[in-house]
């Protein structure tokens, strides 16, 4: 079994990098980290160098990254995944540099989601220079799509140290890899994709101030403000450019006594299963997995066909 | 100086008693206390026998009641108020019975609000049988109108043990008579009236569940959900029948170190002064003071002219 | 104002001393303290030498005793009571000895209850040798009768350091002289008398074990098991010989923040006002004040007319 | 060994569904969950969708359900039970839906009690809408009958993670599967059946208020109020329709240090072994196991012979 | 004696308003509060609307403001100061509005420092929008000059509720008006003036990050980083435009037990008296009191001679 | 795997022993422990007899010592190291005596750093007689050089119980062998050598007092005062004679929950990675490993060729 240490980042391809970065910094409030890499915008939310990389090119999520303990662990994971029949590729130096990791591997989960395992993700010591005072305290979790969440659970719990924390019927499986109720979720969806990315905020006040800010700035609210009965987090989901859904939340449950926790199953058709405040609910928009050509950064000879105006990205992504 | 012990009740005249009681029980969630008194509905929120009495007759707030320590204190208050030039009347036996107090006095504040001081308000030991599971934990505060809140403060702080906790410019003076940030507020208004009555709820979840309930049932939301920066309470204001504004709130500040507290002044024109979450705000609707004829229950020979269908009320109110 | 330190004892006249002592020891569980004084049985519940003295003779309560700080305080109390127009008599040496106090005074309250104030009540260091393992931890409170409990409150609060803790309408006034919710109660009754004497027990289990014990032994249960909403104590009242009512209770409230306490008024006609568990309630039987002839132990030449078979009592009571 | 996670539900057949539901909601205080399934009433006490299902048809307990961790665990349990020689049947889709579980298996214990193991029991996020304010906080435990409680213990401890917490001689074996003193008990009885179902209440006051409520409404009290020395819970047992015994209790012991606990044995013939308050005791009435025809929901072609007026039940139960 | 509640603000005249505001926001990190008042820049550090007002015109400190409890307290202060022979002037409406107070008075201390007492300083509920992430948590203290600090102490302690916390020989008197070690200091100086204004920061890291930031941006460091032995605060002093000295500090001592505190005297000639880390020390630069013409905002007909390009300031300052 | 218990000492060859000892005692503040061993100065910082031995002779670090549990552990380590192909030599009696250990072994790590493992290092019970009141509380950590810190990590984590606590890119690997964030560090360097030796001080005040002391005494400050984001320690590095770098620091992080710690990677090129206060940084000067001739104290027949003026050292080092 492969020990995931933490979630590391999401990489997402965007057709309009300028607009996506504007939204990520001026609306969501992330920091745009200065970089000499063209065509890639690194967005920071906490001590990690970045947890979101927007890559100029075709729209669509490119990869979701998780950390393992060190390079030996990475090698072990590589062997384990191949033993299970998955095709694994090493990230080349440019790809690793773009992700600010020492080394990494890429592979697709059985449902088509591109996953990356990496060693030694870079941290920055200086305070985050947030683009807006949204109260963000860090990268909370990421949520992927799969056609059958029970199958997805079997994959994650058999391959990794992921444990189910709660079920929302056939609609979602919420999983933990540390005491946080879920750092990884899988939602039922037709194909592979990134359902949403979550950022934790410092107080319930931040959730509500952000709600009014988003409404005033014409941002589409997908769901909330509400409160999830599973994690007890107060949430708001909103839609960024190119079908990328963001979530702010506060107050996520920590499962300190791992052995005593009993996963619960909530029927999404029952009132309150999604929002215990009983507000209207809707399924967040998923950004589909980018599927054209070869994975970025894989040690492959195939050309990536990146557009002229984002040459740096064409090298590493 | 007269020592107020607590807020006791609000009495409000309603033209349509059935509709007002329906709203108070089925929407707000209060208990209708069984009683043999016709034309008066006693509504209960906590251990008090009632904190809201709806009296069939002309619309308009009739009185706001406060408790004093005992009958000796009541006599002292009577003398003190008369010394200050206020006309004070004793409640007769029927009026006292209707209020479930042993004895009481009635007088008008300098702005025309009818106030009552009472001794030995009755408490009920059995659990409250709430009309709806709104999460109410008790009667929180009452808010009156006055044309000049600074004048109102001078009256309350000179006559009673009321202290200002915070100012909202010229718009409101929030006062405490115990550690709760405010049990009494005065809002700027053209004439005397009851701005709103507040009920505390048990959790922030209750505020939001009630919000959705109210919206689903077509109740007019006046303001909120939001959070007051003065008391830190999360609130929602909504309008009941006959211009009676109710508020639910959770998380009101307690001022435990009375001597260390510094009242603050917030300019209502500045963003966040009413709702620190920066949502839209509006002034709650005030139910004007009922002003026709003599005060209910005063020791007077004048007939009250109560309508035929509510004969019991005509005796005591 | 006279500072009462604590309740000291109750003296009660009994026609059948043997039967009364049997009940007090074998049923209630008190210790019969060995003594060379004939005709008086001293019954012990805690460190006090005794808190109940049964005196052979005519049935009826003889006196209720309270301690003051010292002999100076006793003299001051004597003067204060006389200033208020009450007839006060000194206890003679034999009377003081019988009560195990250094000195004392006796007088009647305005309602005819004989009261005694004493200095230096004797304590015993050895453990109590209980007559039965009823779990008694000490003398809890005593309750007197008066025709008007509001008048009684005026007497007690004006003359002594007694404060009302809660009202049961016109039926009862519960008063404290230390943090215990009430050590003194006055119940509405036609004439002077002792309504009941309370003993605290160590656990709720003791209340219920005693209940079954009493039922099995054919003792008349007057009320309970139940729980008083005022003091939160779980209680059971039962009837001893010669109309003497005993109460066991557990869990009496302590009012630690004296200034913050607000007395409450409960209407005895409302369900739960006497027993918050909503069980059937009834008024405990009062033992009337013994009223024939002169008070026992007063410095008087008048004969007591005690019967021949209890000569010792005829000397001191 | 099969890991039970928790108790899930009891299913009971009732000849008069209307009367049984009336008792469960208006007397016991459970919520009747709205459902489109005819002939089955789902009754809710806590976050579980239901913990009691009343099924129109012949009287008698149908099954007792327990949860396992997930579907893999369920498959493992199936294999394990078959390895031990027990006949195991899968619940079909309608049966699983009726139980609000994702999947399940059914089998009989060696004593004839029908047991079900299920994965992913549904939880409801909205607050419970109790039928009466009985103070219920949740499904506490269930108790089955077996002719020899020592044999029963051997079965449960060898097959499952059940541990004995305490013995009542040959009369009862109290077992835990989590820190609660017992979630499962086996009482000595002639044949298979459900001895009683326990609901926890929020305070000792609720036990006693419910006692008076039951007495006033003519419900047969089987035992109590009393206190079990094993679990320290204060209890009351009462009889519902069709020989179904309910228990309320408060204050059940939690065994936090599992390894340190030493099971104790109490002789039922000794006073206090059942009720440490020493009240009268009696054996609760058991509802016998329904034994005619095939188990409900088992993957079988046999008709269930359900009566015409409850057609939905005839399909799944 | 006049009860000061807190420090309120400093007003300072600046010849180059643009440069001074640039420094205050982009270097110091304060928020420039939007306002329709021309010629005055309101700078915010905490919940107060502003604690520094820069007023276009001649260079020099204009006034130091302190709050009193309410308007009655202000009137009392006015009478008390006049009784002591000081010339007191009421702030007119425009001056009060410019300071965001309800009302105020102005007078000179015996050393020529202009002081203002105000009632109801305005607070803003929204979070501070800092100009730079300097870590500021609030307005810490202000320091005035006087030729004799012992005389100054006599004035402050006799007139106000100011207490000396510590002495630095004849060089400085550090005074408190609440638990903070000093909110007011007087340094020995030739004439009246503002020695420096202090802002508290959230951590020691902020002090040092700010130090490097200031050095990199060519700001003149006057003293520090160092640590004051009196308040235990880690400090850095730096010079803004027009001789205005700012201080950041972290970790100021709170004197919670006011009665137990014993003021100490440190000889400035001894090493470590100013900086317990023994670094080089120097006297901060004082901005002299503006002395030409009449005080701004005093109820006077005299023209203020404000320059044409800042007309709004000419009305109120 | 070999269990290191703690760091023990550093031995360093110095051409000018007098100057080096003067610096170590009068500047750094260590105690010179009296000894009859000529040519070796034992310097003490805590209970250890010494943690720094300056050995007259050629300049260059001689060895870094670590303790193992006992002599059996030492033998085990010897075998383990030889099994891994390392040449291991036993310390002779004189060498062991000079190190104040019972026994020891010496070997070179794969990068050329001389390491020694020892059993039973001597402790002194008397307080340390510091050469200067620098506030030293103990020997903090030692830092070696290696050309590839990832290779070094593989050596240390495979051979010993060393765990990485944090990475500074390719520049440094910080390792723990107990809860202290790092007692051992490896910095990237061209050849083997001692990068620096760290001493902990008692307070942040000591760091800063020492800073001013060093500046005043003309000592070259290499880096700081600053704060490491990895260990959170406030530090200052300074250069002693013969390229020997000392560090004072305060506030090093302790990793109490070993399993929960996630090593982080900081890019040294990013601001704040070395000094989170963002001050200027520079690489400390390394004292190269002494490489001429045979290791001191190894059980070897080869002459040591020590110079005449340090005869004692020629015997044991």
Coordinates of C-alpha atoms in Angstrom, one line a residue, chain A residues 164 258-264, chain D residues 2-8 48 66-70 73 117-120 160-161 176-179 183:
Chain A
X164 CA -13.7 6.5 3.7
X258 CA -9.2 7.2 13.6
X259 CA -10.1 3.8 15.0
X260 CA -13.3 4.9 16.6
X261 CA -14.7 6.6 13.5
X262 CA -17.7 5.0 11.8
X263 CA -18.3 6.0 8.3
X264 CA -21.9 7.1 7.7
Chain D
X2 CA -16.4 -10.3 12.0
X3 CA -16.1 -6.7 13.1
X4 CA -19.5 -5.3 14.0
X5 CA -19.4 -1.5 13.8
X6 CA -22.7 -0.8 15.5
X7 CA -26.3 -1.9 16.0
X8 CA -28.4 -0.8 13.0
X48 CA -29.9 6.8 11.5
X66 CA -25.9 -4.7 12.7
X67 CA -23.5 -2.7 10.5
X68 CA -20.1 -3.8 9.2
X69 CA -17.5 -1.4 7.7
X70 CA -18.2 -1.7 4.0
X73 CA -16.3 -6.4 5.0
X117 CA -25.4 -7.7 8.7
X118 CA -25.5 -4.6 6.5
X119 CA -23.2 -2.1 4.9
X120 CA -23.8 1.6 4.6
X160 CA -17.9 -11.3 16.3
X161 CA -15.9 -8.6 18.1
X176 CA -20.2 -4.4 24.0
X177 CA -19.0 -3.7 20.5
X178 CA -17.8 -0.2 21.2
X179 CA -17.2 1.8 24.4
X183 CA -25.2 -2.4 22.8

